[in-house]
XYZ file of C-alpha atoms in Angstrom:
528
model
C 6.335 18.353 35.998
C 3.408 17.494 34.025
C 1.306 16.682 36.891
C 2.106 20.195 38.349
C 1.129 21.459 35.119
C -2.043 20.652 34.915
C -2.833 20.762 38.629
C -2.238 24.463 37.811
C -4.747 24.123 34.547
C -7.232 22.884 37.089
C -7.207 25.476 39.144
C -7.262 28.340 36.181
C -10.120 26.647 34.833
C -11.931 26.344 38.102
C -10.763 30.095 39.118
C -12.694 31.056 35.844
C -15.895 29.147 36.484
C -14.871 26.919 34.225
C -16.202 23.254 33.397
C -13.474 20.633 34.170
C -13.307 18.011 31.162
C -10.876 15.040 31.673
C -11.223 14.256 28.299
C -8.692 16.897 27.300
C -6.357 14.632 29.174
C -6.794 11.295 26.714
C -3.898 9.814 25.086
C -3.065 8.389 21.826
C -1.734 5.197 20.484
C -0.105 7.217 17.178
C 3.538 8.202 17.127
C 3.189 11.294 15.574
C 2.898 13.976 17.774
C 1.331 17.278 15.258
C -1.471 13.600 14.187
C -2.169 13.042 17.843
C -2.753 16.975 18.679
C -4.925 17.274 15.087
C -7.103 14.157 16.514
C -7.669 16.202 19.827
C -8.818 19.409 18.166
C -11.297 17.413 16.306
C -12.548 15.984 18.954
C -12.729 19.335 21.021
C -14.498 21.045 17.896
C -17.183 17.958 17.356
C -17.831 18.404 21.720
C -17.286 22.252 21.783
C -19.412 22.613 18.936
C -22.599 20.459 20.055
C -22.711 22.168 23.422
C -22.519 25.855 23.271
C -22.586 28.843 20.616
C -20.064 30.429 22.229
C -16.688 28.680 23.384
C -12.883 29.291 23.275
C -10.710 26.122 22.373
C -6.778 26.336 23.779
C -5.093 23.233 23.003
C -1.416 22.652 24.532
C 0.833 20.152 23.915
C 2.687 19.103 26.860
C 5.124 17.321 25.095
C 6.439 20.736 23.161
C 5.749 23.023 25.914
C 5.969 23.573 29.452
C 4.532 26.691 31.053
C 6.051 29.776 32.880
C 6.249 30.167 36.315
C 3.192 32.829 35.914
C 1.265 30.812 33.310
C -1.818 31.226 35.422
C -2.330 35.274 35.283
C -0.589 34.870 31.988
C -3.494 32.413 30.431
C -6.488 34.327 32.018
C -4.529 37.672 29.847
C -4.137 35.757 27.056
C -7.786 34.959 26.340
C -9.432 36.860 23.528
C -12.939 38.591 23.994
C -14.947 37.252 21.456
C -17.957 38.827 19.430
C -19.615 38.905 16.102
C -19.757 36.149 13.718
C -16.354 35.343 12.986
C -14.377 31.876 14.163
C -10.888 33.309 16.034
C -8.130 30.892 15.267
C -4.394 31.771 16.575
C -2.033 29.223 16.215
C 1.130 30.849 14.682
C 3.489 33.897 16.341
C 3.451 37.261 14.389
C 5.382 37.326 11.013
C 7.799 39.906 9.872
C 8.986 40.412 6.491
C 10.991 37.441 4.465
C 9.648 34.641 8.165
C 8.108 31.931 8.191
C 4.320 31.696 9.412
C 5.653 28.494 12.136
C 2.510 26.948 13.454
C 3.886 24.034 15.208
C 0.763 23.188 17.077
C 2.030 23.795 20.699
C -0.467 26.029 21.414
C -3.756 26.771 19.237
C -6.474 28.758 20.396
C -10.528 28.754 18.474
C -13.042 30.463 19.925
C -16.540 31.590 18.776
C -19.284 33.934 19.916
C -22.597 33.304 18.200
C -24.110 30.801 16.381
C -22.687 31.620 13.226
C -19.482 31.137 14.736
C -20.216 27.470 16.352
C -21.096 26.529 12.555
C -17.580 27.884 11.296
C -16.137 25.938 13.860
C -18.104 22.510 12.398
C -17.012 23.470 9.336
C -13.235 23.939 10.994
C -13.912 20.267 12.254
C -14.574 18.930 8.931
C -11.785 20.159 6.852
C -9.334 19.063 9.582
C -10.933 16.226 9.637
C -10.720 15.769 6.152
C -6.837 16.654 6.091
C -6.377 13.732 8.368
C -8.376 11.033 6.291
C -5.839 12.073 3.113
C -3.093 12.345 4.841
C -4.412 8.463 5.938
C -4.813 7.596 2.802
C -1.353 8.376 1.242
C 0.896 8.841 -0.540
C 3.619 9.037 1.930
C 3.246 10.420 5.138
C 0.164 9.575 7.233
C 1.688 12.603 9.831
C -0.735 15.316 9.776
C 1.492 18.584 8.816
C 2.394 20.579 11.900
C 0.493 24.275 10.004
C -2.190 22.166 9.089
C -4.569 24.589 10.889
C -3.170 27.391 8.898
C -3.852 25.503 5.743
C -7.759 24.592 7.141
C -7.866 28.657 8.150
C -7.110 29.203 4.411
C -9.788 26.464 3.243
C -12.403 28.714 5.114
C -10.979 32.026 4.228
C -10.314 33.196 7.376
C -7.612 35.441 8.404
C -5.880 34.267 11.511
C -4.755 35.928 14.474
C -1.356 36.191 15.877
C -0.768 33.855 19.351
C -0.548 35.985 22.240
C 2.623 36.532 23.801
C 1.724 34.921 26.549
C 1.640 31.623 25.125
C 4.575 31.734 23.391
C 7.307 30.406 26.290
C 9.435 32.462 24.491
C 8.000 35.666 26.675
C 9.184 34.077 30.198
C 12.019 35.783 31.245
C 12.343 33.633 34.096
C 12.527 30.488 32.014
C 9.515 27.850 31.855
C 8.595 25.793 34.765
C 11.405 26.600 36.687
C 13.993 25.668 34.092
C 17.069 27.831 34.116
C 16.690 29.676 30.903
C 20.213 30.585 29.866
C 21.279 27.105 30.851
C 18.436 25.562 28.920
C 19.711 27.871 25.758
C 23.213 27.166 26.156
C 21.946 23.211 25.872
C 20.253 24.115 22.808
C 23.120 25.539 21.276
C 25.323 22.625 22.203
C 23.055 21.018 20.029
C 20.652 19.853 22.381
C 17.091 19.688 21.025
C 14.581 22.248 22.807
C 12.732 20.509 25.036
C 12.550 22.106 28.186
C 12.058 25.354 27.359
C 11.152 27.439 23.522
C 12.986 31.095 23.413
C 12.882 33.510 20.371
C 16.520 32.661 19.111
C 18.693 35.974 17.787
C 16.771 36.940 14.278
C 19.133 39.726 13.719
C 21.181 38.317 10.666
C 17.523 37.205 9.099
C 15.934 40.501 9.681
C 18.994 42.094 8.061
C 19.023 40.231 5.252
C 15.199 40.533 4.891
C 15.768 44.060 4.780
C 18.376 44.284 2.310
C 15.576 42.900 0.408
C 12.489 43.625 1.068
C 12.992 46.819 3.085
C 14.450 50.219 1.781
C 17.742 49.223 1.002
C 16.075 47.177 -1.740
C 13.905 49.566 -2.524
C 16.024 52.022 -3.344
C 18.081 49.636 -5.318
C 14.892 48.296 -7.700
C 13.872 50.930 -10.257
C 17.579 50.413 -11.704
C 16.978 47.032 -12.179
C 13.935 46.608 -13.804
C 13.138 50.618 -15.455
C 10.378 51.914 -13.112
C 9.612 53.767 -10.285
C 7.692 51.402 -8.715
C 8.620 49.538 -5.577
C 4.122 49.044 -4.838
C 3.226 45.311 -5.230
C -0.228 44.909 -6.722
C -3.155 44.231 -4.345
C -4.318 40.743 -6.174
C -1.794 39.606 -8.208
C -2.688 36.468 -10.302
C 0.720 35.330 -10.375
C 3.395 35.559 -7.685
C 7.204 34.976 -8.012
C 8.206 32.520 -4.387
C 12.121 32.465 -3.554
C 14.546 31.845 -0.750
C 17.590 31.529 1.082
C 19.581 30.970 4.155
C 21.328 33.228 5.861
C 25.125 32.955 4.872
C 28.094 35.252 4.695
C 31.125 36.500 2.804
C 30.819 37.545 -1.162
C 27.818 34.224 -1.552
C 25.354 36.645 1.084
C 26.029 39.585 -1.524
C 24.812 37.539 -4.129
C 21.790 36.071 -2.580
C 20.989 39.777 -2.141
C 21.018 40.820 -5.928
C 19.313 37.393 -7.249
C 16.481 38.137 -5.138
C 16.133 41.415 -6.382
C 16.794 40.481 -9.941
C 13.535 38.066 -8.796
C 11.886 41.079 -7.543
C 12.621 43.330 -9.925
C 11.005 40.547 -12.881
C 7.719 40.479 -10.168
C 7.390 44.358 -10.192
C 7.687 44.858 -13.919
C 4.997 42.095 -14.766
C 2.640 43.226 -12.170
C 3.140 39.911 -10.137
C 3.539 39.393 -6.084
C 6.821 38.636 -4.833
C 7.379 36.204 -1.388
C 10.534 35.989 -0.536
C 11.788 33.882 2.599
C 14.796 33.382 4.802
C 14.920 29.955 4.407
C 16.645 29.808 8.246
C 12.740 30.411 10.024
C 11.694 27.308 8.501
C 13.822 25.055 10.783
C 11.211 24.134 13.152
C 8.864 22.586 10.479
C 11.235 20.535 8.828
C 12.004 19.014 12.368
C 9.874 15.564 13.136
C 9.332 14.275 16.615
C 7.971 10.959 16.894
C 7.548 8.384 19.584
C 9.773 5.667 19.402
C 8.810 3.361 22.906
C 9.001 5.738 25.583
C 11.285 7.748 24.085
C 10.820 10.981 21.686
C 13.107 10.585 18.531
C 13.509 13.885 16.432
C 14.597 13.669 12.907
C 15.054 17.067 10.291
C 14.500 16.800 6.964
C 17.339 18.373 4.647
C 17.151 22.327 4.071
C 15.913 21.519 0.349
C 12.467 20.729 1.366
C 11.980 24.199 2.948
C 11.050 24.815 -1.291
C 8.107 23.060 -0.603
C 7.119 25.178 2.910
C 7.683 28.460 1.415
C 5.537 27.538 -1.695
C 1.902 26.618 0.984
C 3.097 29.898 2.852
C 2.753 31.578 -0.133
C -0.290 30.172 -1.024
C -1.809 31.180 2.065
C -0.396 34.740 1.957
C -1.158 35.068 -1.215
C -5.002 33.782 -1.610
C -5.815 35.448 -5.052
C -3.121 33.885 -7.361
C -4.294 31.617 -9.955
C -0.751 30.444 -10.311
C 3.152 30.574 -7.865
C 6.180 30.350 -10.067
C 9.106 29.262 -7.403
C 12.920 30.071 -8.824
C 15.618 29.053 -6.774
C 17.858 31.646 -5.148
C 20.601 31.002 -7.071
C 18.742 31.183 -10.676
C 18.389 34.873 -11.686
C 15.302 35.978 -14.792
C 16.922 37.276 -17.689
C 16.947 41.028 -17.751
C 16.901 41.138 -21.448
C 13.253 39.455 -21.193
C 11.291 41.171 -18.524
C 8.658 41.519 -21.098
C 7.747 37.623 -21.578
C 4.916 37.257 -19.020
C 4.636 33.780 -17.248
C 0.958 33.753 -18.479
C 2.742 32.653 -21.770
C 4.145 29.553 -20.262
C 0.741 28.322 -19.169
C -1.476 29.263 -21.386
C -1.826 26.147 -23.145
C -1.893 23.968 -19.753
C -5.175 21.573 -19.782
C -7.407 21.928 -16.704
C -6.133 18.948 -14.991
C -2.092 18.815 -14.681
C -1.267 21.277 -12.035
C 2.618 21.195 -11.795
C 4.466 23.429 -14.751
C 8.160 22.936 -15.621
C 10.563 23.566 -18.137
C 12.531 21.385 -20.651
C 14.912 20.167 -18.226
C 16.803 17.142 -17.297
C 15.271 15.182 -14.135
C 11.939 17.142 -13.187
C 14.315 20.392 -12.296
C 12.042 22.039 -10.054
C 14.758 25.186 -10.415
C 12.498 27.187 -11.819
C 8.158 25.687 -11.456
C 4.879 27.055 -11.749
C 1.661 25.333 -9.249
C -1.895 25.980 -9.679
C -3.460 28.461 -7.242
C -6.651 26.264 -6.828
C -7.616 23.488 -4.572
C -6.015 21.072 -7.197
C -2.343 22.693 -6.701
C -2.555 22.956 -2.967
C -3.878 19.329 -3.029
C -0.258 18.236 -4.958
C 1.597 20.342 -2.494
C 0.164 18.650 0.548
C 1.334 15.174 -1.285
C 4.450 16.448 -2.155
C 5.434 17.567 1.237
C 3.720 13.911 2.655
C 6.436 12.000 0.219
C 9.105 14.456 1.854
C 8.134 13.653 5.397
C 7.526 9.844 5.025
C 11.689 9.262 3.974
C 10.668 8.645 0.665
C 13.167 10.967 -1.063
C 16.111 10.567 1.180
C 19.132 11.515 -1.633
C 19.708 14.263 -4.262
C 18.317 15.779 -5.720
C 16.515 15.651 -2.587
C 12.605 17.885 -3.065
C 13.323 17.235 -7.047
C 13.759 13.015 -5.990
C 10.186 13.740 -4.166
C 9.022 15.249 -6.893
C 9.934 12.983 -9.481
C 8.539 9.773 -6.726
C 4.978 11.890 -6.835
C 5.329 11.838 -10.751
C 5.986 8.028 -11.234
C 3.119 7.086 -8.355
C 0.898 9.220 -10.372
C 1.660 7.723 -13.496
C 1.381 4.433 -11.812
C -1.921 4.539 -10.756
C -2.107 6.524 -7.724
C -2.362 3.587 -5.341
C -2.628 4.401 -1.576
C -0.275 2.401 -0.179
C 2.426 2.082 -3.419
C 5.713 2.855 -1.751
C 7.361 1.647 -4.683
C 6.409 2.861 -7.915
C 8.278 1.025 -11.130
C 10.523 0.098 -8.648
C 11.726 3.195 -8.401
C 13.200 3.703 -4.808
C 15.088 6.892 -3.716
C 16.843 6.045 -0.195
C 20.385 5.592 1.354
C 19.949 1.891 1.155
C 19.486 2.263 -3.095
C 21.003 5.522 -3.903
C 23.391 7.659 -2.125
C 24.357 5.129 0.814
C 26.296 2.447 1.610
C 25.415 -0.206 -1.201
C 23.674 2.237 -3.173
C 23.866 3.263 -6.966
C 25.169 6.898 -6.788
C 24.957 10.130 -4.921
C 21.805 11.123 -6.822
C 18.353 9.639 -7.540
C 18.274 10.939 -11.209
C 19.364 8.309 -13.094
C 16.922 6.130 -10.858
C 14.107 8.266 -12.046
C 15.066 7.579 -15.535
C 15.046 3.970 -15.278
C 11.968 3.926 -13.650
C 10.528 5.770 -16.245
C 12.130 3.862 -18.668
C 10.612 0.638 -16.765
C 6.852 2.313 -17.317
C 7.238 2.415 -21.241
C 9.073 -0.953 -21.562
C 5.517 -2.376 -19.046
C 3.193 -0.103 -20.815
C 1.627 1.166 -17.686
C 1.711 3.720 -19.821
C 3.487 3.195 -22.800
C 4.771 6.742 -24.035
C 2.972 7.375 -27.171
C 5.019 9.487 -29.135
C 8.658 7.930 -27.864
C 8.477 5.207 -30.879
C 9.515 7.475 -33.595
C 12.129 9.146 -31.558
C 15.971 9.057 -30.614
C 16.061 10.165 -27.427
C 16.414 8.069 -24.380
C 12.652 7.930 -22.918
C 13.068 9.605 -20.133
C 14.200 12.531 -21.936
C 10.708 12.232 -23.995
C 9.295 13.311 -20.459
C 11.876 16.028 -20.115
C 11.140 17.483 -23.099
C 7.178 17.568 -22.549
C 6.012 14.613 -25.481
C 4.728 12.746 -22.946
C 2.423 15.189 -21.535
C -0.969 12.777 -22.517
C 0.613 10.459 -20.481
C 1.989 12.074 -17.092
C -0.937 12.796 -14.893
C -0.919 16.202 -12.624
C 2.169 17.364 -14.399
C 2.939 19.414 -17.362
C 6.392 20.391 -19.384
C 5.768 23.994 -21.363
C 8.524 23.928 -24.120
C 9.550 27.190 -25.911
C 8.046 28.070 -28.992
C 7.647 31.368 -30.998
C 6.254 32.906 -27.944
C 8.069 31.982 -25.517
C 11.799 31.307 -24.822
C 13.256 27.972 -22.450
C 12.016 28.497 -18.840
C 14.951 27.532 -17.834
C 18.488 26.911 -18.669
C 21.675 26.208 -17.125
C 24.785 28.167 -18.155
C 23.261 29.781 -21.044
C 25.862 32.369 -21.978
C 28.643 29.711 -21.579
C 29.531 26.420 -23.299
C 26.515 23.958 -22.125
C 24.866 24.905 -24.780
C 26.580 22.952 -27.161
C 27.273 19.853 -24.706
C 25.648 16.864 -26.340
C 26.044 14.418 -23.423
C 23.430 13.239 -20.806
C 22.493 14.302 -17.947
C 23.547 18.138 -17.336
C 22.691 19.535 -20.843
C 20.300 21.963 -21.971
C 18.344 20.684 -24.797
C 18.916 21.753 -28.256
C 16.262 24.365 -29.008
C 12.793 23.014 -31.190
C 13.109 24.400 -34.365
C 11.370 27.836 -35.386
C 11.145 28.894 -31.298
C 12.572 31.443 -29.488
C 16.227 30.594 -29.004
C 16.746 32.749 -25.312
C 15.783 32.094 -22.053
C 13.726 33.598 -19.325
């Protein structure tokens, strides 16, 4: 079948005139498949880019896709017509409201017209390029990401275009290759992974609840929740408000529906953007296919770690912020509060730690704030490599990465630590068979406890306190000495970012872990 496939590329290219390059054809030894199609678009941009000023790149990767019966008329149609300055890139479907931008890398296209465009595409090269030598370089996983040419479109400021229908399988009605395409579905519903054939699945119960959202259902809905008429997001907001959830049903779906507008309502009255995502379109990037001998073996991460996804897709939608605050769906912003501005919980931050949170037991990335500069992005991309590598295999699952990224900072940032303070977050040591719990939290706190006891770094101000030390963390006195993070405590400005159960009795529970913390004397005693 792949023979026949690109027998049939062949003869497209050589119906167009165009140059046949066996080169496209190479192989590679990695087992990552979204590494092995990054390598090949470098080295299509390095060869595209020293030959011609004008060129169009389509990269497909036989191993995700197989073409329609029609795919040659259908390629030739697909082609853009190219002029001006500007570098094309297409590598993701169209996006509706509360989706997912899903680039997977089956099917890219770059093209260029002039020779202002061959130098965006060096420049293309380069930060790919330099996405793969990180990603090398740790921590966790050396697998390039599979948007990771949505992420270099952002580094360059372009805007990319939406992938033409016709390279999308989804638009064969006649299935792909001569697969039966209701047969192929019905596999894929079984359970089956997609192999043979990729179809636009039924969106309908993500669309609605999009709507009910972010369409004019919620719209109508807002002004009564946060006092204005408003429903107009601002143009360049320099802070933006990221949530999500999956699609479910019954009285929890009704609920989703008014803590995201509680969420957007907060956005609107501050002035702030709002993304919102159905956490369901994320599936297809949390999936990871790797080689395993001949075989392809495809693992999914757990749902938690869409967090992390939605928070780059923001950044990329969303290219003016200077900061993105994520609150979990099922946390809701005080409506007594609207008028404490998030600027208040940052405005104290130092340059370099680029990861806010509240006081709250374990790293609680419930509620978060991440720089909108290269920095932030930089300790997203890590984050999400420590999620993909199996590093953070138990609860509390993107918090256990989280808190793994924190200690390996701490530690040193060394390439290769898998490790760090011995601090180890898997089914083997936590929440398997033989391991010490269901959760990695009280793992995280002996690890951290492990880093004072080694001073590698002893925490400072812990000596003259009562707490246990991990708690000194929690509650942001050691800041000096926890690199690229940052815990903003209330004070006379600002309430607790977050709290759990505020109007009921966990306020006065004095036992670890679950509690709030008792509030600093002198500060705001509420919540946001």
């Amino acid at each position: 079948e792949r023979e026949r496939f690109q027998d049939e590329l062949w003869a497209v290219a050589e119906a167009a005139g165009l140059e046949r390059r066996n080169t496209a054809l190479g192989t590679s030894s990695t087992t990552s498949r979204t590494s092995r199609v990054t390598e090949s678009l470098i080295t299509e941009l390095d060869e595209g880019t020293s030959e011609a000023s004008s060129q169009i790149i389509v990269s497909i990767d036989l191993d995700a896709w197989t073409p329609c019966r029609t795919f040659s008329k259908d390629f030739w149609d697909a082609l853009p017509s190219l002029n001006g300055d500007a570098l094309y890139i297409a590598a993701a479907p169209p996006t509706k409201p509360g989706h997912a931008a899903v680039a997977d890398l089956s099917t890219t296209l770059i093209g260029w017209a002039s020779t202002k465009g061959n130098q965006r595409a060096k420049e293309l090269a380069d930060v790919l390029r330099d996405y793969r030598d990180k990603q090398l370089a740790g921590p966790g996983s050396s697998e390039s990401p599979p948007d990771s040419v949505l992420d270099a479109a952002y580094d360059l400021s372009i805007e990319p275009s939406d992938l033409p229908a016709q390279l999308r399988c989804a638009s064969c009605s006649a299935g792909c290759a001569g697969a039966d395409l209701e047969k192929e579905r019905n596999k894929v519903r079984a359970g089956t992974p997609a192999r043979l054939v990729k179809f636009e699945e039924d969106t309908s119960k993500v669309d609605a609840l999009a709507a009910r959202i972010l369409g004019d259902e919620g719209d109508r809905r807002l002004p009564c929740m946060h006092g204005y008429e408003t429903t107009q997001e601002p143009l360049k907001p320099s802070f933006v408000i990221v949530s999500g959830v999956n699609v479910r049903d019954g009285n929890n779906a009704k609920a989703d529906v008014d803590l995201a507008l509680n969420k957007r309502a907060y956005a609107l009255a501050r002035g702030y953007g709002f993304a919102f995502y159905v956490a369901d379109t994320f599936d297809r990037l949390l999936r990871r296919k790797t080689a395993h001998r001949s075989n392809f073996e495809e693992k999914r991460l757990a749902w938690e770690f869409s967090k992390i996804l939605m928070v780059r897709d923001a950044m990329r939608r969303y290219r003016s912020a200077q900061w993105y605050c994520w609150i979990d769906a099922d946390a809701w912003v005080n409506p007594t509060r609207f008028s404490v501005e998030l600027e208040r919980y940052v405005e104290d931050v130092p340059h370099n730690r680029h990861v806010v949170l509240g006081n709250y037991r374990g790293l609680n990335t419930g509620v978060f704030l991440v720089r909108g500069n290269a920095d932030g992005r930089e300790v997203v991309r890590k984050w999400l490599a420590v999620a993909r590598d199996g590093l953070a295999q138990c609860h509390p699952h993107d918090q256990a990465a989280l808190e793994w990224l924190q200690l390996w900072a701490m530690n040193g940032s060394h390439a290769q630590e898998r490790r760090p303070y011995d601090f180890e977050c898997t089914k083997r040591s936590a929440c398997g068979a033989g391991g010490a719990g269901y959760s990695c939290i009280p793992l995280w706190g002996e690890a951290v406890k492990r880093a004072h006891q080694w001073s590698s770094p002893a925490i400072s101000a812990y000596q003259s306190q009562t707490w246990y030390v991990d708690e000194a963390v929690d509650r942001g006195i050691a800041n000096p000495e926890t690199p690229l993070f940052w815990i903003s405590t209330e004070n006379e400005r600002r309430p607790r970012l977050q709290c759990f159960r505020c109007y009921s009795s966990l306020d006065n529970v004095d036992y670890r872990p679950g509690r709030n913390f008792k509030v600093a004397p002198g500060a705001d005693s509420s919540w946001l």
